[in-house]
């Protein structure tokens, strides 16, 4: 495995919101480069961390060696967070962080197929032991469903025309190569042009979100949060896409609108910590331009007994 490269986004903001303290238990839903896990561990916390990417888990070996029985890296989809936490030997946690961005390591590695700047297989899977690859997915999906994904996840107009154009690539059995596919997409006359970004960017993003069922994973993870949160706990979610941020905002609001949330004998109430999204500082955006689209939302789960 090549060196795992990733810059953690809003690390200090996350640890401050979680109020990390010694001995408390935290769930890092998306381990990635391990930056958030390390920040929590260095403050004395216990961390359960999950990821679908074997590279991320291999990279976490150094954290395991350093922090030993305070760190539990486990392979899994964060939609199964409750099961993962129990697999580590815990019922509930004091805090949760989920960074929904994918790592620089994944973007920069041509064998992963996330980037259209270098040639490599059109893969895009976070978990390379699962199926199908992006190439297989696009070969099998029908035009209508592909158009829906392009429109809703990529904000792409004329999505049906573009979907039909994409399907021709696979009808003609053209190369399983991200660079060749990107060059083919740029020749599509229906694809919106912009001076700021490559026209292929949104198409690749939408395909990645469909291949990995990112919206479905996020939704299930969020709605099950109360099942794993202790009283007086905090959940922090960092999103990088308007669709994801909207899902986080709406589900958090629904939690708040419920007077009380009852889960397996625990009764809590939810409160938004920040009503408006928190964005990276100007300094962080200068040092890490990929952080510019990050949007952080946080929610606390209070103890009903203390409210009374």
PDB file of C-alpha atoms in Angstrom:
ATOM      1  CA  UNK A   1       0.000   0.000   0.000  1.00  0.00           C
ATOM      2  CA  UNK A   2       1.304   3.490  -0.846  1.00  0.00           C
ATOM      3  CA  UNK A   3       1.632   6.124   1.875  1.00  0.00           C
ATOM      4  CA  UNK A   4      -1.833   7.167   3.096  1.00  0.00           C
ATOM      5  CA  UNK A   5      -2.178  10.887   2.402  1.00  0.00           C
ATOM      6  CA  UNK A   6      -5.023  12.855   3.923  1.00  0.00           C
ATOM      7  CA  UNK A   7      -5.499  16.194   5.700  1.00  0.00           C
ATOM      8  CA  UNK A   8      -8.101  16.117   8.472  1.00  0.00           C
ATOM      9  CA  UNK A   9     -10.816  18.775   8.188  1.00  0.00           C
ATOM     10  CA  UNK A  10     -11.894  20.934  11.166  1.00  0.00           C
ATOM     11  CA  UNK A  11     -10.095  18.741  13.696  1.00  0.00           C
ATOM     12  CA  UNK A  12     -10.129  21.287  16.527  1.00  0.00           C
ATOM     13  CA  UNK A  13     -13.766  22.208  15.970  1.00  0.00           C
ATOM     14  CA  UNK A  14     -14.735  18.529  16.209  1.00  0.00           C
ATOM     15  CA  UNK A  15     -12.883  17.822  19.455  1.00  0.00           C
ATOM     16  CA  UNK A  16     -14.218  21.036  21.003  1.00  0.00           C
ATOM     17  CA  UNK A  17     -17.825  20.193  20.109  1.00  0.00           C
ATOM     18  CA  UNK A  18     -17.449  16.618  21.362  1.00  0.00           C
ATOM     19  CA  UNK A  19     -15.932  17.932  24.624  1.00  0.00           C
ATOM     20  CA  UNK A  20     -13.488  15.047  24.514  1.00  0.00           C
ATOM     21  CA  UNK A  21     -12.371  13.888  27.934  1.00  0.00           C
ATOM     22  CA  UNK A  22     -10.352  11.019  29.339  1.00  0.00           C
ATOM     23  CA  UNK A  23     -12.060   7.634  29.448  1.00  0.00           C
ATOM     24  CA  UNK A  24     -15.143   8.603  27.464  1.00  0.00           C
ATOM     25  CA  UNK A  25     -16.039   6.547  24.393  1.00  0.00           C
ATOM     26  CA  UNK A  26     -16.334   7.973  20.871  1.00  0.00           C
ATOM     27  CA  UNK A  27     -17.306   6.514  17.514  1.00  0.00           C
ATOM     28  CA  UNK A  28     -15.421   7.685  14.420  1.00  0.00           C
ATOM     29  CA  UNK A  29     -17.855   6.610  11.723  1.00  0.00           C
ATOM     30  CA  UNK A  30     -15.468   7.236   8.829  1.00  0.00           C
ATOM     31  CA  UNK A  31     -11.884   6.518   9.907  1.00  0.00           C
ATOM     32  CA  UNK A  32     -10.151   7.589   6.674  1.00  0.00           C
ATOM     33  CA  UNK A  33      -6.666   8.895   7.452  1.00  0.00           C
ATOM     34  CA  UNK A  34      -7.345   8.644  11.182  1.00  0.00           C
ATOM     35  CA  UNK A  35      -6.990  12.355  11.942  1.00  0.00           C
ATOM     36  CA  UNK A  36     -10.147  12.708  14.010  1.00  0.00           C
ATOM     37  CA  UNK A  37      -9.470   9.428  15.812  1.00  0.00           C
ATOM     38  CA  UNK A  38      -5.946  10.554  16.688  1.00  0.00           C
ATOM     39  CA  UNK A  39      -7.167  13.926  17.979  1.00  0.00           C
ATOM     40  CA  UNK A  40      -9.647  12.188  20.306  1.00  0.00           C
ATOM     41  CA  UNK A  41      -7.140   9.567  21.444  1.00  0.00           C
ATOM     42  CA  UNK A  42      -4.534  12.227  22.257  1.00  0.00           C
ATOM     43  CA  UNK A  43      -7.048  13.824  24.622  1.00  0.00           C
ATOM     44  CA  UNK A  44      -7.538  10.531  26.461  1.00  0.00           C
ATOM     45  CA  UNK A  45     -10.689   9.277  24.759  1.00  0.00           C
ATOM     46  CA  UNK A  46     -11.509   5.713  23.739  1.00  0.00           C
ATOM     47  CA  UNK A  47     -12.241   5.412  20.001  1.00  0.00           C
ATOM     48  CA  UNK A  48     -14.200   2.860  18.006  1.00  0.00           C
ATOM     49  CA  UNK A  49     -13.546   3.570  14.320  1.00  0.00           C
ATOM     50  CA  UNK A  50     -15.065   2.056  11.196  1.00  0.00           C
ATOM     51  CA  UNK A  51     -14.241   2.195   7.508  1.00  0.00           C
ATOM     52  CA  UNK A  52     -14.952   0.180   4.383  1.00  0.00           C
ATOM     53  CA  UNK A  53     -11.543   0.917   2.886  1.00  0.00           C
ATOM     54  CA  UNK A  54      -8.877  -1.685   3.636  1.00  0.00           C
ATOM     55  CA  UNK A  55      -6.156   0.928   3.026  1.00  0.00           C
ATOM     56  CA  UNK A  56      -7.585   3.103   5.819  1.00  0.00           C
ATOM     57  CA  UNK A  57      -7.666   0.155   8.213  1.00  0.00           C
ATOM     58  CA  UNK A  58      -4.104  -0.862   7.341  1.00  0.00           C
ATOM     59  CA  UNK A  59      -2.973   2.708   7.886  1.00  0.00           C
ATOM     60  CA  UNK A  60      -4.650   2.650  11.337  1.00  0.00           C
ATOM     61  CA  UNK A  61      -2.203  -0.031  12.545  1.00  0.00           C
ATOM     62  CA  UNK A  62       0.129   2.703  13.804  1.00  0.00           C
ATOM     63  CA  UNK A  63      -2.683   4.190  15.919  1.00  0.00           C
ATOM     64  CA  UNK A  64      -3.473   0.744  17.310  1.00  0.00           C
ATOM     65  CA  UNK A  65       0.166   0.199  18.233  1.00  0.00           C
ATOM     66  CA  UNK A  66       0.356   3.605  19.901  1.00  0.00           C
ATOM     67  CA  UNK A  67      -2.945   3.667  21.793  1.00  0.00           C
ATOM     68  CA  UNK A  68      -3.501  -0.083  22.144  1.00  0.00           C
ATOM     69  CA  UNK A  69      -6.716  -0.964  24.052  1.00  0.00           C
ATOM     70  CA  UNK A  70      -8.155   2.546  23.682  1.00  0.00           C
ATOM     71  CA  UNK A  71      -8.526   2.158  19.909  1.00  0.00           C
ATOM     72  CA  UNK A  72     -10.809  -0.283  18.086  1.00  0.00           C
ATOM     73  CA  UNK A  73     -10.504  -0.072  14.249  1.00  0.00           C
ATOM     74  CA  UNK A  74     -13.143  -2.258  12.583  1.00  0.00           C
ATOM     75  CA  UNK A  75     -14.125  -2.851   8.985  1.00  0.00           C
ATOM     76  CA  UNK A  76     -17.739  -1.943   8.375  1.00  0.00           C
ATOM     77  CA  UNK A  77     -20.284   0.387   6.845  1.00  0.00           C
ATOM     78  CA  UNK A  78     -21.276   3.215   9.161  1.00  0.00           C
ATOM     79  CA  UNK A  79     -24.926   2.497   8.412  1.00  0.00           C
ATOM     80  CA  UNK A  80     -24.307  -0.484  10.746  1.00  0.00           C
ATOM     81  CA  UNK A  81     -22.870   1.759  13.478  1.00  0.00           C
ATOM     82  CA  UNK A  82     -24.927   0.241  16.303  1.00  0.00           C
ATOM     83  CA  UNK A  83     -23.655  -3.244  15.438  1.00  0.00           C
ATOM     84  CA  UNK A  84     -20.047  -2.024  15.091  1.00  0.00           C
ATOM     85  CA  UNK A  85     -20.110  -0.324  18.498  1.00  0.00           C
ATOM     86  CA  UNK A  86     -21.424  -3.521  20.081  1.00  0.00           C
ATOM     87  CA  UNK A  87     -18.819  -5.568  18.224  1.00  0.00           C
ATOM     88  CA  UNK A  88     -16.200  -3.478  20.022  1.00  0.00           C
ATOM     89  CA  UNK A  89     -17.826  -4.355  23.346  1.00  0.00           C
ATOM     90  CA  UNK A  90     -19.850  -1.199  24.024  1.00  0.00           C
ATOM     91  CA  UNK A  91     -23.589  -0.453  24.055  1.00  0.00           C
ATOM     92  CA  UNK A  92     -23.522   3.329  23.665  1.00  0.00           C
ATOM     93  CA  UNK A  93     -21.023   6.124  23.127  1.00  0.00           C
ATOM     94  CA  UNK A  94     -20.391   9.642  24.457  1.00  0.00           C
ATOM     95  CA  UNK A  95     -19.833  11.160  21.041  1.00  0.00           C
ATOM     96  CA  UNK A  96     -19.838  10.516  17.304  1.00  0.00           C
ATOM     97  CA  UNK A  97     -17.971  12.102  14.412  1.00  0.00           C
ATOM     98  CA  UNK A  98     -18.697  11.363  10.755  1.00  0.00           C
ATOM     99  CA  UNK A  99     -16.552  13.038   8.095  1.00  0.00           C
ATOM    100  CA  UNK A 100     -18.360  12.311   4.829  1.00  0.00           C
ATOM    101  CA  UNK A 101     -15.547  13.423   2.556  1.00  0.00           C
ATOM    102  CA  UNK A 102     -13.423  10.837   0.831  1.00  0.00           C
ATOM    103  CA  UNK A 103      -9.695  10.975   1.378  1.00  0.00           C
ATOM    104  CA  UNK A 104      -6.932  12.503  -0.692  1.00  0.00           C
ATOM    105  CA  UNK A 105      -5.378   9.036  -0.725  1.00  0.00           C
ATOM    106  CA  UNK A 106      -8.413   7.700  -2.579  1.00  0.00           C
ATOM    107  CA  UNK A 107      -8.538  10.641  -4.996  1.00  0.00           C
ATOM    108  CA  UNK A 108      -4.827  10.553  -5.807  1.00  0.00           C
ATOM    109  CA  UNK A 109      -4.557   6.775  -6.280  1.00  0.00           C
ATOM    110  CA  UNK A 110      -5.325   6.048  -9.986  1.00  0.00           C
ATOM    111  CA  UNK A 111      -6.107   2.390  -9.241  1.00  0.00           C
ATOM    112  CA  UNK A 112      -9.187   3.467  -7.262  1.00  0.00           C
ATOM    113  CA  UNK A 113     -10.894   5.160 -10.214  1.00  0.00           C
ATOM    114  CA  UNK A 114     -12.159   8.196  -8.279  1.00  0.00           C
ATOM    115  CA  UNK A 115     -10.126  10.688 -10.300  1.00  0.00           C
ATOM    116  CA  UNK A 116     -10.426  11.576 -13.959  1.00  0.00           C
ATOM    117  CA  UNK A 117      -6.939  13.115 -14.069  1.00  0.00           C
ATOM    118  CA  UNK A 118      -5.073   9.799 -14.363  1.00  0.00           C
ATOM    119  CA  UNK A 119      -5.803   6.532 -16.117  1.00  0.00           C
ATOM    120  CA  UNK A 120      -6.946   3.540 -14.090  1.00  0.00           C
ATOM    121  CA  UNK A 121      -9.870   1.124 -13.778  1.00  0.00           C
ATOM    122  CA  UNK A 122     -13.287   2.749 -13.414  1.00  0.00           C
ATOM    123  CA  UNK A 123     -13.805   1.349  -9.916  1.00  0.00           C
ATOM    124  CA  UNK A 124     -14.942   4.013  -7.367  1.00  0.00           C
ATOM    125  CA  UNK A 125     -15.789   1.487  -4.639  1.00  0.00           C
ATOM    126  CA  UNK A 126     -14.896   2.378  -1.059  1.00  0.00           C
ATOM    127  CA  UNK A 127     -14.932  -1.357  -0.285  1.00  0.00           C
ATOM    128  CA  UNK A 128     -13.049  -3.135  -3.059  1.00  0.00           C
ATOM    129  CA  UNK A 129     -14.263  -6.524  -1.844  1.00  0.00           C
ATOM    130  CA  UNK A 130     -17.832  -5.559  -2.721  1.00  0.00           C
ATOM    131  CA  UNK A 131     -19.418  -5.382  -6.139  1.00  0.00           C
ATOM    132  CA  UNK A 132     -20.106  -3.976  -8.646  1.00  0.00           C
ATOM    133  CA  UNK A 133     -17.376  -1.580  -9.798  1.00  0.00           C
ATOM    134  CA  UNK A 134     -18.439   1.720 -11.361  1.00  0.00           C
ATOM    135  CA  UNK A 135     -17.845   0.227 -14.810  1.00  0.00           C
ATOM    136  CA  UNK A 136     -20.098  -2.755 -14.026  1.00  0.00           C
ATOM    137  CA  UNK A 137     -22.671  -0.531 -12.342  1.00  0.00           C
ATOM    138  CA  UNK A 138     -22.939   1.810 -15.330  1.00  0.00           C
ATOM    139  CA  UNK A 139     -23.099  -1.098 -17.758  1.00  0.00           C
ATOM    140  CA  UNK A 140     -26.078  -2.538 -15.889  1.00  0.00           C
ATOM    141  CA  UNK A 141     -28.146   0.492 -14.831  1.00  0.00           C
ATOM    142  CA  UNK A 142     -30.977   1.735 -17.071  1.00  0.00           C
ATOM    143  CA  UNK A 143     -31.062   5.258 -18.490  1.00  0.00           C
ATOM    144  CA  UNK A 144     -33.916   6.482 -16.284  1.00  0.00           C
ATOM    145  CA  UNK A 145     -32.260   5.545 -13.001  1.00  0.00           C
ATOM    146  CA  UNK A 146     -28.908   6.861 -14.160  1.00  0.00           C
ATOM    147  CA  UNK A 147     -30.554  10.161 -15.154  1.00  0.00           C
ATOM    148  CA  UNK A 148     -32.175  10.385 -11.699  1.00  0.00           C
ATOM    149  CA  UNK A 149     -28.792   9.977 -10.021  1.00  0.00           C
ATOM    150  CA  UNK A 150     -27.100  12.537 -12.274  1.00  0.00           C
ATOM    151  CA  UNK A 151     -29.841  15.092 -11.596  1.00  0.00           C
ATOM    152  CA  UNK A 152     -30.215  14.574  -7.831  1.00  0.00           C
ATOM    153  CA  UNK A 153     -26.606  13.851  -6.837  1.00  0.00           C
ATOM    154  CA  UNK A 154     -24.770  15.900  -9.454  1.00  0.00           C
ATOM    155  CA  UNK A 155     -27.227  18.786  -9.999  1.00  0.00           C
ATOM    156  CA  UNK A 156     -26.932  18.089 -13.717  1.00  0.00           C
ATOM    157  CA  UNK A 157     -29.537  19.369 -16.160  1.00  0.00           C
ATOM    158  CA  UNK A 158     -30.507  17.444 -19.315  1.00  0.00           C
ATOM    159  CA  UNK A 159     -29.697  14.358 -17.266  1.00  0.00           C
ATOM    160  CA  UNK A 160     -31.614  11.917 -19.478  1.00  0.00           C
ATOM    161  CA  UNK A 161     -29.720  13.009 -22.601  1.00  0.00           C
ATOM    162  CA  UNK A 162     -26.424  12.667 -20.752  1.00  0.00           C
ATOM    163  CA  UNK A 163     -27.439   9.277 -19.340  1.00  0.00           C
ATOM    164  CA  UNK A 164     -28.215   8.030 -22.842  1.00  0.00           C
ATOM    165  CA  UNK A 165     -24.829   9.288 -24.014  1.00  0.00           C
ATOM    166  CA  UNK A 166     -23.087   7.520 -21.106  1.00  0.00           C
ATOM    167  CA  UNK A 167     -24.858   4.247 -21.852  1.00  0.00           C
ATOM    168  CA  UNK A 168     -23.450   4.295 -25.393  1.00  0.00           C
ATOM    169  CA  UNK A 169     -19.956   4.035 -23.888  1.00  0.00           C
ATOM    170  CA  UNK A 170     -20.856   0.663 -22.418  1.00  0.00           C
ATOM    171  CA  UNK A 171     -22.917  -0.519 -25.393  1.00  0.00           C
ATOM    172  CA  UNK A 172     -19.779  -0.042 -27.480  1.00  0.00           C
ATOM    173  CA  UNK A 173     -17.720  -1.821 -24.782  1.00  0.00           C
ATOM    174  CA  UNK A 174     -15.207   0.992 -24.579  1.00  0.00           C
ATOM    175  CA  UNK A 175     -12.227   0.784 -22.146  1.00  0.00           C
ATOM    176  CA  UNK A 176     -12.590   0.244 -18.409  1.00  0.00           C
ATOM    177  CA  UNK A 177     -10.456   3.309 -17.783  1.00  0.00           C
ATOM    178  CA  UNK A 178     -11.335   6.495 -15.878  1.00  0.00           C
ATOM    179  CA  UNK A 179      -9.259   8.751 -18.151  1.00  0.00           C
ATOM    180  CA  UNK A 180     -10.786   7.348 -21.349  1.00  0.00           C
ATOM    181  CA  UNK A 181     -14.286   7.639 -19.840  1.00  0.00           C
ATOM    182  CA  UNK A 182     -13.637  11.257 -18.799  1.00  0.00           C
ATOM    183  CA  UNK A 183     -12.397  12.160 -22.290  1.00  0.00           C
ATOM    184  CA  UNK A 184     -15.539  10.569 -23.739  1.00  0.00           C
ATOM    185  CA  UNK A 185     -17.757  12.577 -21.351  1.00  0.00           C
ATOM    186  CA  UNK A 186     -16.133  15.872 -22.332  1.00  0.00           C
ATOM    187  CA  UNK A 187     -17.320  15.287 -25.909  1.00  0.00           C
ATOM    188  CA  UNK A 188     -20.967  15.199 -24.754  1.00  0.00           C
ATOM    189  CA  UNK A 189     -22.678  18.334 -26.079  1.00  0.00           C
ATOM    190  CA  UNK A 190     -25.347  18.200 -23.350  1.00  0.00           C
ATOM    191  CA  UNK A 191     -22.867  18.385 -20.464  1.00  0.00           C
ATOM    192  CA  UNK A 192     -22.871  21.877 -18.836  1.00  0.00           C
ATOM    193  CA  UNK A 193     -19.614  23.817 -19.218  1.00  0.00           C
ATOM    194  CA  UNK A 194     -18.036  25.947 -16.499  1.00  0.00           C
ATOM    195  CA  UNK A 195     -14.879  28.010 -16.301  1.00  0.00           C
ATOM    196  CA  UNK A 196     -14.405  27.033 -12.649  1.00  0.00           C
ATOM    197  CA  UNK A 197     -14.569  23.237 -12.753  1.00  0.00           C
ATOM    198  CA  UNK A 198     -14.065  20.448 -15.255  1.00  0.00           C
ATOM    199  CA  UNK A 199     -17.509  19.448 -16.670  1.00  0.00           C
ATOM    200  CA  UNK A 200     -16.748  15.838 -15.753  1.00  0.00           C
ATOM    201  CA  UNK A 201     -16.473  16.593 -12.002  1.00  0.00           C
ATOM    202  CA  UNK A 202     -20.166  16.420 -11.164  1.00  0.00           C
ATOM    203  CA  UNK A 203     -20.717  13.306 -13.277  1.00  0.00           C
ATOM    204  CA  UNK A 204     -17.941  11.431 -11.457  1.00  0.00           C
ATOM    205  CA  UNK A 205     -19.292  12.609  -8.096  1.00  0.00           C
ATOM    206  CA  UNK A 206     -22.837  11.453  -8.885  1.00  0.00           C
ATOM    207  CA  UNK A 207     -21.613   8.060 -10.116  1.00  0.00           C
ATOM    208  CA  UNK A 208     -19.471   7.589  -6.991  1.00  0.00           C
ATOM    209  CA  UNK A 209     -22.457   8.378  -4.765  1.00  0.00           C
ATOM    210  CA  UNK A 210     -24.610   5.838  -6.607  1.00  0.00           C
ATOM    211  CA  UNK A 211     -21.991   3.079  -6.687  1.00  0.00           C
ATOM    212  CA  UNK A 212     -21.478   3.328  -2.913  1.00  0.00           C
ATOM    213  CA  UNK A 213     -25.130   4.109  -2.005  1.00  0.00           C
ATOM    214  CA  UNK A 214     -23.828   7.091  -0.045  1.00  0.00           C
ATOM    215  CA  UNK A 215     -27.242   8.669   0.506  1.00  0.00           C
ATOM    216  CA  UNK A 216     -28.769   5.406   1.735  1.00  0.00           C
ATOM    217  CA  UNK A 217     -25.814   4.768   4.063  1.00  0.00           C
ATOM    218  CA  UNK A 218     -25.956   8.272   5.514  1.00  0.00           C
ATOM    219  CA  UNK A 219     -29.721   8.226   6.043  1.00  0.00           C
ATOM    220  CA  UNK A 220     -29.696   4.895   7.881  1.00  0.00           C
ATOM    221  CA  UNK A 221     -26.723   5.962  10.005  1.00  0.00           C
ATOM    222  CA  UNK A 222     -28.421   9.191  11.071  1.00  0.00           C
ATOM    223  CA  UNK A 223     -31.855   7.783  11.887  1.00  0.00           C
ATOM    224  CA  UNK A 224     -30.237   5.143  14.124  1.00  0.00           C
ATOM    225  CA  UNK A 225     -28.062   7.611  16.048  1.00  0.00           C
ATOM    226  CA  UNK A 226     -30.295   7.648  19.179  1.00  0.00           C
ATOM    227  CA  UNK A 227     -29.827   3.878  19.500  1.00  0.00           C
ATOM    228  CA  UNK A 228     -26.114   4.327  20.230  1.00  0.00           C
ATOM    229  CA  UNK A 229     -25.914   7.681  22.011  1.00  0.00           C
ATOM    230  CA  UNK A 230     -25.557   7.986  25.781  1.00  0.00           C
ATOM    231  CA  UNK A 231     -27.398  10.757  27.655  1.00  0.00           C
ATOM    232  CA  UNK A 232     -25.458  14.045  27.354  1.00  0.00           C
ATOM    233  CA  UNK A 233     -23.715  12.962  24.156  1.00  0.00           C
ATOM    234  CA  UNK A 234     -22.891  14.844  20.947  1.00  0.00           C
ATOM    235  CA  UNK A 235     -22.867  13.866  17.266  1.00  0.00           C
ATOM    236  CA  UNK A 236     -20.883  15.856  14.704  1.00  0.00           C
ATOM    237  CA  UNK A 237     -21.286  15.398  10.944  1.00  0.00           C
ATOM    238  CA  UNK A 238     -19.136  17.039   8.265  1.00  0.00           C
ATOM    239  CA  UNK A 239     -20.587  16.927   4.759  1.00  0.00           C
ATOM    240  CA  UNK A 240     -19.154  18.116   1.445  1.00  0.00           C
ATOM    241  CA  UNK A 241     -22.221  17.968  -0.795  1.00  0.00           C
ATOM    242  CA  UNK A 242     -25.510  19.861  -0.697  1.00  0.00           C
ATOM    243  CA  UNK A 243     -27.561  16.646  -0.876  1.00  0.00           C
ATOM    244  CA  UNK A 244     -25.750  15.171   2.139  1.00  0.00           C
ATOM    245  CA  UNK A 245     -25.937  18.406   4.116  1.00  0.00           C
ATOM    246  CA  UNK A 246     -29.668  18.651   3.457  1.00  0.00           C
ATOM    247  CA  UNK A 247     -30.199  15.113   4.759  1.00  0.00           C
ATOM    248  CA  UNK A 248     -28.215  15.864   7.921  1.00  0.00           C
ATOM    249  CA  UNK A 249     -30.100  19.125   8.502  1.00  0.00           C
ATOM    250  CA  UNK A 250     -33.536  17.567   8.001  1.00  0.00           C
ATOM    251  CA  UNK A 251     -32.945  14.498  10.183  1.00  0.00           C
ATOM    252  CA  UNK A 252     -31.408  16.587  12.966  1.00  0.00           C
ATOM    253  CA  UNK A 253     -34.433  18.885  12.849  1.00  0.00           C
ATOM    254  CA  UNK A 254     -36.804  15.919  13.091  1.00  0.00           C
ATOM    255  CA  UNK A 255     -34.976  14.727  16.212  1.00  0.00           C
ATOM    256  CA  UNK A 256     -35.393  18.177  17.763  1.00  0.00           C
ATOM    257  CA  UNK A 257     -39.092  18.323  16.845  1.00  0.00           C
ATOM    258  CA  UNK A 258     -39.730  15.117  18.773  1.00  0.00           C
ATOM    259  CA  UNK A 259     -40.385  15.978  22.426  1.00  0.00           C
ATOM    260  CA  UNK A 260     -38.588  12.871  23.634  1.00  0.00           C
ATOM    261  CA  UNK A 261     -36.770  10.037  21.893  1.00  0.00           C
ATOM    262  CA  UNK A 262     -37.107   6.621  23.517  1.00  0.00           C
ATOM    263  CA  UNK A 263     -34.637   3.867  22.596  1.00  0.00           C
ATOM    264  CA  UNK A 264     -34.129   0.585  24.438  1.00  0.00           C
ATOM    265  CA  UNK A 265     -34.951   1.953  27.867  1.00  0.00           C
ATOM    266  CA  UNK A 266     -33.183   5.296  27.398  1.00  0.00           C
ATOM    267  CA  UNK A 267     -35.145   8.530  26.983  1.00  0.00           C
ATOM    268  CA  UNK A 268     -33.447  11.641  25.677  1.00  0.00           C
ATOM    269  CA  UNK A 269     -34.185  14.881  23.898  1.00  0.00           C
ATOM    270  CA  UNK A 270     -32.260  16.443  21.022  1.00  0.00           C
ATOM    271  CA  UNK A 271     -30.939  19.977  20.671  1.00  0.00           C
ATOM    272  CA  UNK A 272     -29.116  21.594  17.764  1.00  0.00           C
ATOM    273  CA  UNK A 273     -25.710  22.872  18.833  1.00  0.00           C
ATOM    274  CA  UNK A 274     -25.309  25.083  15.778  1.00  0.00           C
ATOM    275  CA  UNK A 275     -28.384  26.320  13.913  1.00  0.00           C
ATOM    276  CA  UNK A 276     -26.202  27.469  11.033  1.00  0.00           C
ATOM    277  CA  UNK A 277     -23.493  25.347   9.475  1.00  0.00           C
ATOM    278  CA  UNK A 278     -19.914  25.770  10.653  1.00  0.00           C
ATOM    279  CA  UNK A 279     -17.365  26.139   7.856  1.00  0.00           C
ATOM    280  CA  UNK A 280     -13.558  25.889   7.923  1.00  0.00           C
ATOM    281  CA  UNK A 281     -11.570  28.969   8.872  1.00  0.00           C
ATOM    282  CA  UNK A 282     -10.008  31.093   6.154  1.00  0.00           C
ATOM    283  CA  UNK A 283      -6.595  29.827   7.273  1.00  0.00           C
ATOM    284  CA  UNK A 284      -7.642  26.175   6.977  1.00  0.00           C
ATOM    285  CA  UNK A 285      -9.086  26.751   3.515  1.00  0.00           C
ATOM    286  CA  UNK A 286      -5.820  28.371   2.436  1.00  0.00           C
ATOM    287  CA  UNK A 287      -3.783  25.453   3.749  1.00  0.00           C
ATOM    288  CA  UNK A 288      -6.194  22.784   2.493  1.00  0.00           C
ATOM    289  CA  UNK A 289      -8.258  23.975  -0.516  1.00  0.00           C
ATOM    290  CA  UNK A 290     -10.173  20.667  -0.539  1.00  0.00           C
ATOM    291  CA  UNK A 291     -11.787  21.727   2.765  1.00  0.00           C
ATOM    292  CA  UNK A 292     -13.628  24.643   1.137  1.00  0.00           C
ATOM    293  CA  UNK A 293     -16.886  22.745   0.628  1.00  0.00           C
ATOM    294  CA  UNK A 294     -16.967  21.283   4.169  1.00  0.00           C
ATOM    295  CA  UNK A 295     -20.108  21.955   6.223  1.00  0.00           C
ATOM    296  CA  UNK A 296     -20.319  20.912   9.877  1.00  0.00           C
ATOM    297  CA  UNK A 297     -23.520  20.311  11.861  1.00  0.00           C
ATOM    298  CA  UNK A 298     -23.745  19.109  15.456  1.00  0.00           C
ATOM    299  CA  UNK A 299     -26.530  17.855  17.703  1.00  0.00           C
ATOM    300  CA  UNK A 300     -26.639  16.940  21.383  1.00  0.00           C
ATOM    301  CA  UNK A 301     -28.759  14.275  23.039  1.00  0.00           C
ATOM    302  CA  UNK A 302     -29.742  15.381  26.545  1.00  0.00           C
ATOM    303  CA  UNK A 303     -30.866  13.285  29.493  1.00  0.00           C
ATOM    304  CA  UNK A 304     -34.620  13.567  30.143  1.00  0.00           C
ATOM    305  CA  UNK A 305     -34.074  12.874  33.856  1.00  0.00           C
ATOM    306  CA  UNK A 306     -31.824  15.914  34.205  1.00  0.00           C
ATOM    307  CA  UNK A 307     -34.345  18.081  32.341  1.00  0.00           C
ATOM    308  CA  UNK A 308     -36.975  17.120  34.911  1.00  0.00           C
TER     309      UNK A 308
END
